[in-house]
């Protein structure tokens, strides 16, 4: 069942689901709270055999785009590089700068269940200023 939000229509996310899997069907989309550097939308895409894949669509705002107009590409490439080197990050799946689906560039990465740990336990910084 698709979920609607006042902030957007589902149509762009239907199109993104089709880019990820031409036979896929958007099952759900919802805005995720807590994003600081980007607007994030959770989407579920069902395959022909009923398997569900979960993704996050990340769209950077005007401030980030003014600072780095290629920020989405840079983020996508960084995730690819980290993944290739065994760093446990979300699998990047799609990058689109065409502005044909959404009004700005975006990336799609695998959705990972959990929450951001903004203040991890223990001291990770070894600098005297920490």
PDB file of C-alpha atoms in Angstrom:
ATOM      1  CA  UNK A   1       0.000   0.000   0.000  1.00  0.00           C
ATOM      2  CA  UNK A   2       1.428   3.381  -0.977  1.00  0.00           C
ATOM      3  CA  UNK A   3       1.535   6.109   1.637  1.00  0.00           C
ATOM      4  CA  UNK A   4       1.003   9.723   0.632  1.00  0.00           C
ATOM      5  CA  UNK A   5       2.473  12.796   2.237  1.00  0.00           C
ATOM      6  CA  UNK A   6       1.521  16.463   1.975  1.00  0.00           C
ATOM      7  CA  UNK A   7       5.126  17.221   0.985  1.00  0.00           C
ATOM      8  CA  UNK A   8       5.205  15.237  -2.251  1.00  0.00           C
ATOM      9  CA  UNK A   9       3.264  12.997  -4.552  1.00  0.00           C
ATOM     10  CA  UNK A  10       4.204   9.383  -5.056  1.00  0.00           C
ATOM     11  CA  UNK A  11       4.681   9.697  -8.832  1.00  0.00           C
ATOM     12  CA  UNK A  12       8.412  10.580  -8.701  1.00  0.00           C
ATOM     13  CA  UNK A  13       8.994   7.616  -6.402  1.00  0.00           C
ATOM     14  CA  UNK A  14       7.020   5.325  -8.736  1.00  0.00           C
ATOM     15  CA  UNK A  15       9.428   6.408 -11.476  1.00  0.00           C
ATOM     16  CA  UNK A  16      12.469   5.845  -9.252  1.00  0.00           C
ATOM     17  CA  UNK A  17      11.152   2.379  -8.363  1.00  0.00           C
ATOM     18  CA  UNK A  18      10.979   1.601 -12.095  1.00  0.00           C
ATOM     19  CA  UNK A  19      14.545   2.833 -12.591  1.00  0.00           C
ATOM     20  CA  UNK A  20      15.692   0.471  -9.839  1.00  0.00           C
ATOM     21  CA  UNK A  21      13.652  -2.426 -11.256  1.00  0.00           C
ATOM     22  CA  UNK A  22      11.684  -1.971 -14.506  1.00  0.00           C
ATOM     23  CA  UNK A  23       9.182  -4.621 -13.372  1.00  0.00           C
ATOM     24  CA  UNK A  24       9.134  -3.302  -9.800  1.00  0.00           C
ATOM     25  CA  UNK A  25       6.173  -1.755  -8.066  1.00  0.00           C
ATOM     26  CA  UNK A  26       6.328   0.986  -5.454  1.00  0.00           C
ATOM     27  CA  UNK A  27       4.714  -0.416  -2.316  1.00  0.00           C
ATOM     28  CA  UNK A  28       5.368   2.402   0.139  1.00  0.00           C
ATOM     29  CA  UNK A  29       6.989   5.805   0.371  1.00  0.00           C
ATOM     30  CA  UNK A  30       7.333   8.081   3.365  1.00  0.00           C
ATOM     31  CA  UNK A  31       9.456  10.988   4.469  1.00  0.00           C
ATOM     32  CA  UNK A  32      12.066  10.086   7.063  1.00  0.00           C
ATOM     33  CA  UNK A  33      12.570  12.505   9.928  1.00  0.00           C
ATOM     34  CA  UNK A  34      15.890  13.697  11.200  1.00  0.00           C
ATOM     35  CA  UNK A  35      17.755  14.465   7.989  1.00  0.00           C
ATOM     36  CA  UNK A  36      20.015  17.475   8.376  1.00  0.00           C
ATOM     37  CA  UNK A  37      22.016  17.604   5.148  1.00  0.00           C
ATOM     38  CA  UNK A  38      19.387  16.072   2.870  1.00  0.00           C
ATOM     39  CA  UNK A  39      15.711  15.315   2.510  1.00  0.00           C
ATOM     40  CA  UNK A  40      15.279  11.563   2.823  1.00  0.00           C
ATOM     41  CA  UNK A  41      12.419   9.403   1.631  1.00  0.00           C
ATOM     42  CA  UNK A  42      12.001   5.718   2.423  1.00  0.00           C
ATOM     43  CA  UNK A  43      10.666   3.579  -0.426  1.00  0.00           C
ATOM     44  CA  UNK A  44       9.752  -0.079  -0.713  1.00  0.00           C
ATOM     45  CA  UNK A  45       9.839  -1.724  -4.115  1.00  0.00           C
ATOM     46  CA  UNK A  46       8.266  -5.131  -4.792  1.00  0.00           C
ATOM     47  CA  UNK A  47       9.665  -7.378  -7.509  1.00  0.00           C
ATOM     48  CA  UNK A  48       7.607  -9.603  -9.794  1.00  0.00           C
ATOM     49  CA  UNK A  49       8.146 -12.559  -7.430  1.00  0.00           C
ATOM     50  CA  UNK A  50       6.987 -10.536  -4.409  1.00  0.00           C
ATOM     51  CA  UNK A  51      10.378  -9.844  -2.845  1.00  0.00           C
ATOM     52  CA  UNK A  52      10.591  -6.430  -1.183  1.00  0.00           C
ATOM     53  CA  UNK A  53      13.635  -4.174  -1.459  1.00  0.00           C
ATOM     54  CA  UNK A  54      13.977  -1.141   0.800  1.00  0.00           C
ATOM     55  CA  UNK A  55      15.752   2.056  -0.194  1.00  0.00           C
ATOM     56  CA  UNK A  56      16.398   5.633   0.858  1.00  0.00           C
ATOM     57  CA  UNK A  57      16.178   8.469  -1.663  1.00  0.00           C
ATOM     58  CA  UNK A  58      18.430  11.381  -0.624  1.00  0.00           C
ATOM     59  CA  UNK A  59      17.975  14.877  -2.052  1.00  0.00           C
ATOM     60  CA  UNK A  60      20.306  17.630  -0.908  1.00  0.00           C
ATOM     61  CA  UNK A  61      18.929  21.108  -0.280  1.00  0.00           C
ATOM     62  CA  UNK A  62      19.843  24.466  -1.767  1.00  0.00           C
ATOM     63  CA  UNK A  63      22.529  25.241   0.827  1.00  0.00           C
ATOM     64  CA  UNK A  64      24.433  22.040   0.029  1.00  0.00           C
ATOM     65  CA  UNK A  65      23.939  22.468  -3.712  1.00  0.00           C
ATOM     66  CA  UNK A  66      25.297  26.038  -3.604  1.00  0.00           C
ATOM     67  CA  UNK A  67      28.362  24.803  -1.733  1.00  0.00           C
ATOM     68  CA  UNK A  68      28.860  21.799  -4.060  1.00  0.00           C
ATOM     69  CA  UNK A  69      26.649  21.473  -7.129  1.00  0.00           C
ATOM     70  CA  UNK A  70      27.849  17.862  -7.548  1.00  0.00           C
ATOM     71  CA  UNK A  71      27.239  16.847  -3.927  1.00  0.00           C
ATOM     72  CA  UNK A  72      24.912  13.974  -4.863  1.00  0.00           C
ATOM     73  CA  UNK A  73      27.461  12.515  -7.290  1.00  0.00           C
ATOM     74  CA  UNK A  74      30.233  12.952  -4.722  1.00  0.00           C
ATOM     75  CA  UNK A  75      28.147  11.227  -2.049  1.00  0.00           C
ATOM     76  CA  UNK A  76      27.291   8.361  -4.411  1.00  0.00           C
ATOM     77  CA  UNK A  77      30.926   7.878  -5.455  1.00  0.00           C
ATOM     78  CA  UNK A  78      32.101   8.045  -1.838  1.00  0.00           C
ATOM     79  CA  UNK A  79      29.603   5.347  -0.821  1.00  0.00           C
ATOM     80  CA  UNK A  80      30.792   3.187  -3.743  1.00  0.00           C
ATOM     81  CA  UNK A  81      34.425   3.628  -2.744  1.00  0.00           C
ATOM     82  CA  UNK A  82      33.778   2.898   0.931  1.00  0.00           C
ATOM     83  CA  UNK A  83      31.727  -0.191   0.030  1.00  0.00           C
ATOM     84  CA  UNK A  84      34.509  -1.449  -2.287  1.00  0.00           C
ATOM     85  CA  UNK A  85      36.968  -1.180   0.601  1.00  0.00           C
ATOM     86  CA  UNK A  86      34.810  -3.127   3.025  1.00  0.00           C
ATOM     87  CA  UNK A  87      33.473  -0.227   5.074  1.00  0.00           C
ATOM     88  CA  UNK A  88      29.952  -1.080   6.311  1.00  0.00           C
ATOM     89  CA  UNK A  89      27.918   1.630   4.553  1.00  0.00           C
ATOM     90  CA  UNK A  90      24.599   1.538   2.736  1.00  0.00           C
ATOM     91  CA  UNK A  91      24.878   0.049  -0.753  1.00  0.00           C
ATOM     92  CA  UNK A  92      24.531   2.879  -3.293  1.00  0.00           C
ATOM     93  CA  UNK A  93      22.155   1.877  -6.106  1.00  0.00           C
ATOM     94  CA  UNK A  94      21.341   4.896  -8.214  1.00  0.00           C
ATOM     95  CA  UNK A  95      22.471   8.434  -8.919  1.00  0.00           C
ATOM     96  CA  UNK A  96      20.432  10.791 -11.104  1.00  0.00           C
ATOM     97  CA  UNK A  97      21.329  14.383 -11.896  1.00  0.00           C
ATOM     98  CA  UNK A  98      18.898  14.808 -14.809  1.00  0.00           C
ATOM     99  CA  UNK A  99      16.226  16.627 -12.742  1.00  0.00           C
ATOM    100  CA  UNK A 100      13.724  14.718 -14.881  1.00  0.00           C
ATOM    101  CA  UNK A 101      12.086  12.942 -11.932  1.00  0.00           C
ATOM    102  CA  UNK A 102      12.880  15.134  -8.940  1.00  0.00           C
ATOM    103  CA  UNK A 103      13.681  18.853  -9.082  1.00  0.00           C
ATOM    104  CA  UNK A 104      17.315  18.258  -8.143  1.00  0.00           C
ATOM    105  CA  UNK A 105      19.954  15.530  -8.203  1.00  0.00           C
ATOM    106  CA  UNK A 106      19.425  12.577  -5.878  1.00  0.00           C
ATOM    107  CA  UNK A 107      20.916   9.268  -4.880  1.00  0.00           C
ATOM    108  CA  UNK A 108      19.271   6.014  -3.883  1.00  0.00           C
ATOM    109  CA  UNK A 109      20.947   3.748  -1.351  1.00  0.00           C
ATOM    110  CA  UNK A 110      19.894   0.645   0.525  1.00  0.00           C
ATOM    111  CA  UNK A 111      17.806   1.298   3.610  1.00  0.00           C
ATOM    112  CA  UNK A 112      19.488   0.129   6.797  1.00  0.00           C
ATOM    113  CA  UNK A 113      17.322  -0.336   9.878  1.00  0.00           C
ATOM    114  CA  UNK A 114      18.522   1.551  12.901  1.00  0.00           C
ATOM    115  CA  UNK A 115      19.081   5.018  14.186  1.00  0.00           C
ATOM    116  CA  UNK A 116      21.879   7.550  13.955  1.00  0.00           C
ATOM    117  CA  UNK A 117      24.269   7.480  16.876  1.00  0.00           C
ATOM    118  CA  UNK A 118      25.295  11.110  17.151  1.00  0.00           C
ATOM    119  CA  UNK A 119      27.193  10.684  20.405  1.00  0.00           C
ATOM    120  CA  UNK A 120      28.646   7.179  20.450  1.00  0.00           C
ATOM    121  CA  UNK A 121      29.759   5.794  23.796  1.00  0.00           C
ATOM    122  CA  UNK A 122      33.423   6.146  24.635  1.00  0.00           C
ATOM    123  CA  UNK A 123      35.953   8.616  23.379  1.00  0.00           C
ATOM    124  CA  UNK A 124      36.736   8.094  19.704  1.00  0.00           C
ATOM    125  CA  UNK A 125      38.768  11.227  19.157  1.00  0.00           C
ATOM    126  CA  UNK A 126      42.445  11.118  20.089  1.00  0.00           C
ATOM    127  CA  UNK A 127      43.120  14.799  19.613  1.00  0.00           C
ATOM    128  CA  UNK A 128      43.763  16.950  22.723  1.00  0.00           C
ATOM    129  CA  UNK A 129      40.827  19.213  21.775  1.00  0.00           C
ATOM    130  CA  UNK A 130      38.288  16.361  22.159  1.00  0.00           C
TER     131      UNK A 130
END
